[in-house]
PDB file of C-alpha atoms in Angstrom:
ATOM      1  CA  MET A   1     -16.895 -22.061  47.693  1.00  0.00           C
ATOM      2  CA  ARG A   2     -16.211 -18.868  45.158  1.00  0.00           C
ATOM      3  CA  SER A   3     -12.442 -19.682  45.086  1.00  0.00           C
ATOM      4  CA  ARG A   4     -13.703 -23.434  43.665  1.00  0.00           C
ATOM      5  CA  ALA A   5     -16.371 -22.068  41.918  1.00  0.00           C
ATOM      6  CA  VAL A   6     -13.412 -20.265  39.744  1.00  0.00           C
ATOM      7  CA  ARG A   7     -11.486 -22.635  39.858  1.00  0.00           C
ATOM      8  CA  GLY A   8     -13.796 -25.272  38.120  1.00  0.00           C
ATOM      9  CA  VAL A   9     -14.750 -22.300  35.557  1.00  0.00           C
ATOM     10  CA  LEU A  10     -10.982 -22.213  34.935  1.00  0.00           C
ATOM     11  CA  LEU A  11     -10.348 -25.937  34.651  1.00  0.00           C
ATOM     12  CA  ALA A  12     -13.136 -26.361  32.397  1.00  0.00           C
ATOM     13  CA  TYR A  13     -11.487 -23.720  29.917  1.00  0.00           C
ATOM     14  CA  LEU A  14      -8.201 -25.207  29.898  1.00  0.00           C
ATOM     15  CA  THR A  15      -9.592 -28.271  29.097  1.00  0.00           C
ATOM     16  CA  GLY A  16     -11.989 -27.150  25.855  1.00  0.00           C
ATOM     17  CA  VAL A  17      -8.482 -25.028  24.848  1.00  0.00           C
ATOM     18  CA  VAL A  18      -7.057 -28.556  24.991  1.00  0.00           C
ATOM     19  CA  ALA A  19      -9.702 -30.536  23.481  1.00  0.00           C
ATOM     20  CA  LEU A  20     -10.126 -27.715  20.658  1.00  0.00           C
ATOM     21  CA  ALA A  21      -6.327 -28.308  19.997  1.00  0.00           C
ATOM     22  CA  ILE A  22      -6.259 -31.655  20.144  1.00  0.00           C
ATOM     23  CA  VAL A  23      -8.901 -31.569  17.466  1.00  0.00           C
ATOM     24  CA  VAL A  24      -7.186 -29.157  14.996  1.00  0.00           C
ATOM     25  CA  VAL A  25      -4.389 -31.044  15.084  1.00  0.00           C
ATOM     26  CA  THR A  26      -5.899 -34.289  13.911  1.00  0.00           C
ATOM     27  CA  ASP A  27      -8.311 -33.165  11.778  1.00  0.00           C
ATOM     28  CA  LYS A  28      -7.437 -33.465   8.703  1.00  0.00           C
ATOM     29  CA  ARG A  29      -9.111 -31.729   5.126  1.00  0.00           C
ATOM     30  CA  HIS A  30      -8.832 -33.199   1.656  1.00  0.00           C
ATOM     31  CA  MET A  31     -11.487 -30.495   0.375  1.00  0.00           C
ATOM     32  CA  ALA A  32      -9.463 -27.907  -2.126  1.00  0.00           C
ATOM     33  CA  PHE A  33     -12.344 -25.995  -3.480  1.00  0.00           C
ATOM     34  CA  SER A  34     -15.808 -27.013  -4.373  1.00  0.00           C
ATOM     35  CA  LEU A  35     -17.945 -25.745  -7.648  1.00  0.00           C
ATOM     36  CA  ALA A  36     -20.935 -25.991  -5.181  1.00  0.00           C
ATOM     37  CA  VAL A  37     -23.576 -27.577  -7.340  1.00  0.00           C
ATOM     38  CA  ARG A  38     -26.737 -29.345  -6.488  1.00  0.00           C
ATOM     39  CA  PRO A  39     -26.488 -33.061  -7.353  1.00  0.00           C
ATOM     40  CA  ALA A  40     -30.337 -32.615  -8.151  1.00  0.00           C
ATOM     41  CA  MET A  41     -29.931 -35.226 -11.749  1.00  0.00           C
ATOM     42  CA  PRO A  42     -27.413 -36.757 -13.958  1.00  0.00           C
ATOM     43  CA  GLY A  43     -28.273 -33.936 -16.831  1.00  0.00           C
ATOM     44  CA  VAL A  44     -24.829 -34.154 -18.525  1.00  0.00           C
ATOM     45  CA  VAL A  45     -24.747 -37.474 -20.120  1.00  0.00           C
ATOM     46  CA  VAL A  46     -21.670 -38.673 -22.392  1.00  0.00           C
ATOM     47  CA  LYS A  47     -21.718 -40.783 -24.755  1.00  0.00           C
ATOM     48  CA  PRO A  48     -18.888 -43.435 -25.917  1.00  0.00           C
ATOM     49  CA  GLY A  49     -15.946 -41.883 -27.619  1.00  0.00           C
ATOM     50  CA  HIS A  50     -17.406 -38.410 -26.380  1.00  0.00           C
ATOM     51  CA  ASP A  51     -16.154 -35.343 -23.948  1.00  0.00           C
ATOM     52  CA  GLY A  52     -18.409 -33.657 -21.155  1.00  0.00           C
ATOM     53  CA  CYS A  53     -16.265 -30.556 -20.146  1.00  0.00           C
ATOM     54  CA  GLN A  54     -16.615 -27.876 -17.253  1.00  0.00           C
ATOM     55  CA  ARG A  55     -15.234 -24.754 -18.575  1.00  0.00           C
ATOM     56  CA  ARG A  56     -13.805 -21.954 -17.143  1.00  0.00           C
ATOM     57  CA  ILE A  57     -12.889 -23.273 -13.700  1.00  0.00           C
ATOM     58  CA  ASP A  58     -10.531 -20.446 -11.218  1.00  0.00           C
ATOM     59  CA  VAL A  59      -8.217 -22.764  -9.592  1.00  0.00           C
ATOM     60  CA  GLU A  60      -9.209 -21.187  -5.999  1.00  0.00           C
ATOM     61  CA  GLU A  61      -6.523 -23.795  -4.307  1.00  0.00           C
ATOM     62  CA  SER A  62      -4.090 -26.495  -5.759  1.00  0.00           C
ATOM     63  CA  PHE A  63      -5.485 -30.354  -6.732  1.00  0.00           C
ATOM     64  CA  ASP A  64      -4.243 -33.199  -7.338  1.00  0.00           C
ATOM     65  CA  SER A  65      -7.332 -35.257  -7.552  1.00  0.00           C
ATOM     66  CA  ILE A  66     -11.131 -35.052  -7.698  1.00  0.00           C
ATOM     67  CA  THR A  67     -14.621 -36.149  -7.366  1.00  0.00           C
ATOM     68  CA  ILE A  68     -17.428 -36.523  -9.423  1.00  0.00           C
ATOM     69  CA  LEU A  69     -20.867 -38.685  -9.024  1.00  0.00           C
ATOM     70  CA  PRO A  70     -21.586 -40.822 -11.936  1.00  0.00           C
ATOM     71  CA  ALA A  71     -24.922 -42.845 -13.143  1.00  0.00           C
ATOM     72  CA  ALA A  72     -24.211 -45.766 -15.918  1.00  0.00           C
ATOM     73  CA  TYR A  73     -27.713 -46.616 -15.485  1.00  0.00           C
ATOM     74  CA  TYR A  74     -27.799 -50.106 -14.490  1.00  0.00           C
ATOM     75  CA  HIS A  75     -23.410 -50.776 -15.150  1.00  0.00           C
ATOM     76  CA  PRO A  76     -20.015 -50.265 -13.676  1.00  0.00           C
ATOM     77  CA  VAL A  77     -19.358 -47.150 -14.516  1.00  0.00           C
ATOM     78  CA  PRO A  78     -17.717 -47.269 -17.585  1.00  0.00           C
ATOM     79  CA  ARG A  79     -13.750 -46.077 -18.020  1.00  0.00           C
ATOM     80  CA  LEU A  80     -13.314 -42.535 -18.150  1.00  0.00           C
ATOM     81  CA  SER A  81     -10.465 -40.223 -19.058  1.00  0.00           C
ATOM     82  CA  VAL A  82     -10.093 -36.965 -17.413  1.00  0.00           C
ATOM     83  CA  ARG A  83      -8.382 -33.956 -19.222  1.00  0.00           C
ATOM     84  CA  VAL A  84      -7.307 -30.734 -17.303  1.00  0.00           C
ATOM     85  CA  LEU A  85      -6.833 -28.015 -19.884  1.00  0.00           C
ATOM     86  CA  ASP A  86      -5.736 -23.596 -20.133  1.00  0.00           C
ATOM     87  CA  HIS A  87      -9.167 -22.182 -20.431  1.00  0.00           C
ATOM     88  CA  GLY A  88      -7.429 -19.779 -22.382  1.00  0.00           C
ATOM     89  CA  SER A  89      -5.144 -21.389 -24.893  1.00  0.00           C
ATOM     90  CA  LEU A  90      -6.242 -25.330 -23.837  1.00  0.00           C
ATOM     91  CA  ARG A  91      -2.741 -26.095 -23.410  1.00  0.00           C
ATOM     92  CA  PRO A  92      -3.023 -29.780 -21.600  1.00  0.00           C
ATOM     93  CA  LEU A  93      -2.168 -28.856 -17.758  1.00  0.00           C
ATOM     94  CA  ALA A  94      -2.587 -32.079 -16.364  1.00  0.00           C
ATOM     95  CA  SER A  95      -4.787 -35.401 -16.737  1.00  0.00           C
ATOM     96  CA  GLY A  96      -5.749 -38.706 -15.256  1.00  0.00           C
ATOM     97  CA  SER A  97      -7.935 -41.843 -15.938  1.00  0.00           C
ATOM     98  CA  LEU A  98     -11.006 -44.043 -14.018  1.00  0.00           C
ATOM     99  CA  GLY A  99     -11.141 -47.595 -14.385  1.00  0.00           C
ATOM    100  CA  ASP A 100     -13.355 -50.329 -14.771  1.00  0.00           C
ATOM    101  CA  GLY A 101     -15.776 -51.434 -12.692  1.00  0.00           C
ATOM    102  CA  HIS A 102     -16.534 -48.371  -9.985  1.00  0.00           C
ATOM    103  CA  PRO A 103     -20.199 -48.958  -9.155  1.00  0.00           C
ATOM    104  CA  GLU A 104     -22.180 -45.950 -10.442  1.00  0.00           C
ATOM    105  CA  ASN A 105     -24.402 -43.416  -8.416  1.00  0.00           C
ATOM    106  CA  LYS A 106     -21.622 -43.188  -5.529  1.00  0.00           C
ATOM    107  CA  VAL A 107     -19.065 -40.208  -5.278  1.00  0.00           C
ATOM    108  CA  THR A 108     -16.000 -41.665  -7.457  1.00  0.00           C
ATOM    109  CA  PRO A 109     -12.488 -39.997  -6.365  1.00  0.00           C
ATOM    110  CA  ILE A 110     -10.199 -39.854 -10.030  1.00  0.00           C
ATOM    111  CA  GLN A 111      -6.665 -38.644  -9.493  1.00  0.00           C
ATOM    112  CA  ILE A 112      -4.685 -36.350 -11.436  1.00  0.00           C
ATOM    113  CA  ARG A 113      -1.422 -35.601 -12.834  1.00  0.00           C
ATOM    114  CA  PRO A 114       0.779 -33.446 -11.840  1.00  0.00           C
ATOM    115  CA  ALA A 115      -1.408 -31.291  -9.105  1.00  0.00           C
ATOM    116  CA  VAL A 116      -3.310 -28.262 -10.681  1.00  0.00           C
ATOM    117  CA  PRO A 117      -1.864 -24.736  -9.126  1.00  0.00           C
ATOM    118  CA  LYS A 118      -4.007 -22.287  -7.950  1.00  0.00           C
ATOM    119  CA  GLY A 119      -4.579 -19.001 -10.449  1.00  0.00           C
ATOM    120  CA  ARG A 120      -5.401 -20.453 -13.170  1.00  0.00           C
ATOM    121  CA  SER A 121      -8.972 -21.013 -15.206  1.00  0.00           C
ATOM    122  CA  ILE A 122      -9.344 -24.723 -16.457  1.00  0.00           C
ATOM    123  CA  ASP A 123     -11.093 -26.512 -18.442  1.00  0.00           C
ATOM    124  CA  LEU A 124     -12.437 -30.736 -16.971  1.00  0.00           C
ATOM    125  CA  CYS A 125     -12.888 -32.444 -19.822  1.00  0.00           C
ATOM    126  CA  ILE A 126     -14.664 -36.263 -18.901  1.00  0.00           C
ATOM    127  CA  ARG A 127     -14.262 -39.030 -22.140  1.00  0.00           C
ATOM    128  CA  ASP A 128     -16.103 -41.806 -22.202  1.00  0.00           C
ATOM    129  CA  VAL A 129     -14.474 -44.688 -23.528  1.00  0.00           C
ATOM    130  CA  GLY A 130     -16.009 -47.001 -22.491  1.00  0.00           C
ATOM    131  CA  ARG A 131     -18.749 -49.316 -24.109  1.00  0.00           C
ATOM    132  CA  TRP A 132     -21.767 -47.959 -22.723  1.00  0.00           C
ATOM    133  CA  LYS A 133     -23.144 -43.879 -21.608  1.00  0.00           C
ATOM    134  CA  VAL A 134     -21.915 -42.322 -18.623  1.00  0.00           C
ATOM    135  CA  GLY A 135     -24.391 -39.574 -16.443  1.00  0.00           C
ATOM    136  CA  LEU A 136     -22.531 -37.079 -14.613  1.00  0.00           C
ATOM    137  CA  PHE A 137     -24.685 -35.828 -11.354  1.00  0.00           C
ATOM    138  CA  SER A 138     -25.228 -31.518 -12.473  1.00  0.00           C
ATOM    139  CA  SER A 139     -27.759 -29.115 -11.378  1.00  0.00           C
ATOM    140  CA  GLY A 140     -28.840 -25.677 -13.553  1.00  0.00           C
ATOM    141  CA  PRO A 141     -26.751 -23.726 -14.969  1.00  0.00           C
ATOM    142  CA  ASN A 142     -26.366 -20.648 -12.520  1.00  0.00           C
ATOM    143  CA  ASP A 143     -24.801 -22.436  -9.639  1.00  0.00           C
ATOM    144  CA  ASN A 144     -21.287 -21.702 -10.595  1.00  0.00           C
ATOM    145  CA  GLU A 145     -21.083 -18.660 -12.932  1.00  0.00           C
ATOM    146  CA  PRO A 146     -19.570 -17.940 -14.952  1.00  0.00           C
ATOM    147  CA  SER A 147     -18.324 -21.768 -15.148  1.00  0.00           C
ATOM    148  CA  TYR A 148     -20.225 -24.113 -17.993  1.00  0.00           C
ATOM    149  CA  ALA A 149     -20.910 -27.737 -18.647  1.00  0.00           C
ATOM    150  CA  THR A 150     -20.666 -28.438 -22.546  1.00  0.00           C
ATOM    151  CA  ILE A 151     -20.962 -31.883 -24.824  1.00  0.00           C
ATOM    152  CA  ASP A 152     -18.665 -32.253 -27.117  1.00  0.00           C
ATOM    153  CA  GLY A 153     -18.333 -27.966 -27.454  1.00  0.00           C
ATOM    154  CA  HIS A 154     -21.763 -27.488 -26.932  1.00  0.00           C
ATOM    155  CA  VAL A 155     -23.219 -25.733 -23.924  1.00  0.00           C
ATOM    156  CA  GLN A 156     -25.407 -27.469 -21.568  1.00  0.00           C
ATOM    157  CA  ALA A 157     -27.830 -26.231 -19.325  1.00  0.00           C
ATOM    158  CA  ALA A 158     -26.355 -27.697 -16.460  1.00  0.00           C
ATOM    159  CA  ASP A 159     -22.680 -27.207 -13.949  1.00  0.00           C
ATOM    160  CA  ILE A 160     -21.289 -30.361 -13.558  1.00  0.00           C
ATOM    161  CA  LEU A 161     -20.933 -31.835 -10.240  1.00  0.00           C
ATOM    162  CA  ILE A 162     -17.022 -31.946  -9.666  1.00  0.00           C
ATOM    163  CA  ASP A 163     -15.505 -31.411  -5.927  1.00  0.00           C
ATOM    164  CA  PHE A 164     -11.067 -30.998  -6.352  1.00  0.00           C
ATOM    165  CA  GLN A 165      -8.746 -32.315  -3.684  1.00  0.00           C
ATOM    166  CA  ARG A 166      -5.540 -32.179  -2.512  1.00  0.00           C
ATOM    167  CA  PRO A 167      -3.430 -33.981   0.348  1.00  0.00           C
ATOM    168  CA  PRO A 168      -4.742 -33.937   3.606  1.00  0.00           C
ATOM    169  CA  ARG A 169      -4.060 -30.323   5.891  1.00  0.00           C
ATOM    170  CA  THR A 170      -4.822 -30.393   9.012  1.00  0.00           C
ATOM    171  CA  ALA A 171      -7.790 -27.606  10.053  1.00  0.00           C
ATOM    172  CA  LEU A 172      -4.657 -26.002  12.083  1.00  0.00           C
ATOM    173  CA  SER A 173      -3.504 -25.320   8.736  1.00  0.00           C
ATOM    174  CA  LEU A 174      -6.272 -23.637   7.209  1.00  0.00           C
ATOM    175  CA  VAL A 175      -6.471 -20.883  10.271  1.00  0.00           C
ATOM    176  CA  PRO A 176      -4.164 -18.412   8.626  1.00  0.00           C
ATOM    177  CA  ASP A 177      -6.651 -18.926   5.027  1.00  0.00           C
ATOM    178  CA  ILE A 178      -9.463 -18.938   7.384  1.00  0.00           C
ATOM    179  CA  PHE A 179      -8.195 -15.170   8.683  1.00  0.00           C
ATOM    180  CA  ARG A 180      -7.230 -13.875   5.321  1.00  0.00           C
ATOM    181  CA  ARG A 181     -10.970 -14.916   3.652  1.00  0.00           C
ATOM    182  CA  ALA A 182     -12.847 -13.592   6.796  1.00  0.00           C
ATOM    183  CA  ALA A 183     -10.937 -10.490   6.272  1.00  0.00           C
ATOM    184  CA  LEU A 184     -11.871 -10.048   2.507  1.00  0.00           C
ATOM    185  CA  PHE A 185     -16.012  -8.944   4.372  1.00  0.00           C
ATOM    186  CA  HIS A 186     -14.731  -6.474   7.086  1.00  0.00           C
ATOM    187  CA  PRO A 187     -13.726  -3.001   6.525  1.00  0.00           C
ATOM    188  CA  ARG A 188     -10.106  -1.767   4.914  1.00  0.00           C
ATOM    189  CA  TRP A 189      -8.617  -1.400   8.508  1.00  0.00           C
ATOM    190  CA  VAL A 190      -9.570  -4.752   9.129  1.00  0.00           C
ATOM    191  CA  GLY A 191      -7.133  -7.515   8.385  1.00  0.00           C
ATOM    192  CA  ALA A 192      -5.681 -11.401   9.272  1.00  0.00           C
ATOM    193  CA  TRP A 193      -3.957  -9.265  11.777  1.00  0.00           C
ATOM    194  CA  THR A 194      -6.981  -7.902  13.682  1.00  0.00           C
ATOM    195  CA  PHE A 195      -8.212 -12.488  14.012  1.00  0.00           C
ATOM    196  CA  TRP A 196      -4.646 -13.168  15.303  1.00  0.00           C
ATOM    197  CA  VAL A 197      -4.737 -10.705  17.725  1.00  0.00           C
ATOM    198  CA  LEU A 198      -8.569 -12.323  18.893  1.00  0.00           C
ATOM    199  CA  LEU A 199      -7.620 -15.275  18.955  1.00  0.00           C
ATOM    200  CA  GLY A 200      -4.520 -14.177  21.492  1.00  0.00           C
ATOM    201  CA  LEU A 201      -7.148 -12.495  23.681  1.00  0.00           C
ATOM    202  CA  LEU A 202      -9.349 -15.420  23.771  1.00  0.00           C
ATOM    203  CA  LEU A 203      -5.819 -18.072  25.227  1.00  0.00           C
ATOM    204  CA  LEU A 204      -4.063 -15.733  26.931  1.00  0.00           C
ATOM    205  CA  VAL A 205      -5.985 -12.805  28.399  1.00  0.00           C
ATOM    206  CA  VAL A 206      -9.379 -15.063  29.267  1.00  0.00           C
ATOM    207  CA  PRO A 207      -7.354 -17.589  31.776  1.00  0.00           C
ATOM    208  CA  ALA A 208      -5.067 -14.363  32.865  1.00  0.00           C
ATOM    209  CA  LEU A 209      -8.767 -13.305  34.197  1.00  0.00           C
ATOM    210  CA  LEU A 210      -9.872 -16.344  35.488  1.00  0.00           C
ATOM    211  CA  CYS A 211      -6.387 -16.764  37.661  1.00  0.00           C
ATOM    212  CA  LEU A 212      -6.600 -13.554  39.039  1.00  0.00           C
ATOM    213  CA  ALA A 213     -10.716 -13.962  40.041  1.00  0.00           C
ATOM    214  CA  LEU A 214      -9.007 -17.355  41.709  1.00  0.00           C
ATOM    215  CA  ARG A 215      -5.648 -15.371  43.282  1.00  0.00           C
ATOM    216  CA  ALA A 216      -8.409 -12.858  44.807  1.00  0.00           C
ATOM    217  CA  ALA A 217     -11.409 -15.697  46.116  1.00  0.00           C
ATOM    218  CA  GLN A 218      -8.153 -17.080  47.819  1.00  0.00           C
ATOM    219  CA  ASN A 219      -6.800 -14.048  49.899  1.00  0.00           C
ATOM    220  CA  ARG A 220      -9.986 -12.982  50.564  1.00  0.00           C
ATOM    221  CA  PRO A 221     -10.612 -13.373  54.432  1.00  0.00           C
ATOM    222  CA  PRO A 222     -12.975 -16.133  55.211  1.00  0.00           C
ATOM    223  CA  GLY A 223     -16.281 -15.107  56.062  1.00  0.00           C
ATOM    224  CA  ARG A 224     -16.441 -11.885  54.143  1.00  0.00           C
ATOM    225  CA  GLU A 225     -18.470 -11.673  51.226  1.00  0.00           C
ATOM    226  CA  ALA A 226     -17.118  -9.176  47.761  1.00  0.00           C
ATOM    227  CA  PRO A 227     -18.900  -5.770  48.010  1.00  0.00           C
ATOM    228  CA  GLU A 228     -21.829  -5.997  45.853  1.00  0.00           C
TER     229      GLU A 228
END
């Protein structure tokens, strides 16, 4: 009876490990990083021929597209032009565009070329090249300091909702990055290696102990109970 119970626990554990492996290999993530802005309202309104920018963005990971949440006031979203500039020198780094006809109030992707590498500070500017104004969903200015929004160079009391995307990566490929970031919030002697060791213990030691328990249960003479 004991051996059946141990065997059942071992089988459940192995099933869970296999299911988790399938998830981390097949689940793909597009998000590179986010400004963590809450979509409170279309607070940054850009008129035709004008620019709305989110400045001094620290690029945490390389990205090749963005998503915004535009309002067009009962129109399709007007044509938009996007420029990515180096924050210090204002040198152009990349660009993209959004054509006519996209529905308003929906998360809208815009491709950026070339990809922007991580580790630099940028300004991202959205120019309305259409025939009517566009409102960019935003929230209060304290969401992502020191980044800030401007319209034609004038600072706004808002931060623009922008998410930065990259080619899809599996959850498994993100594990090293997760461990490195987790190590930042622990004592100095804790590093990414610590989490790799713990993962190894979970995947190897636990099933080994279950196998030992199963063997002990099978070798116990019938009718004998384990000592209290």
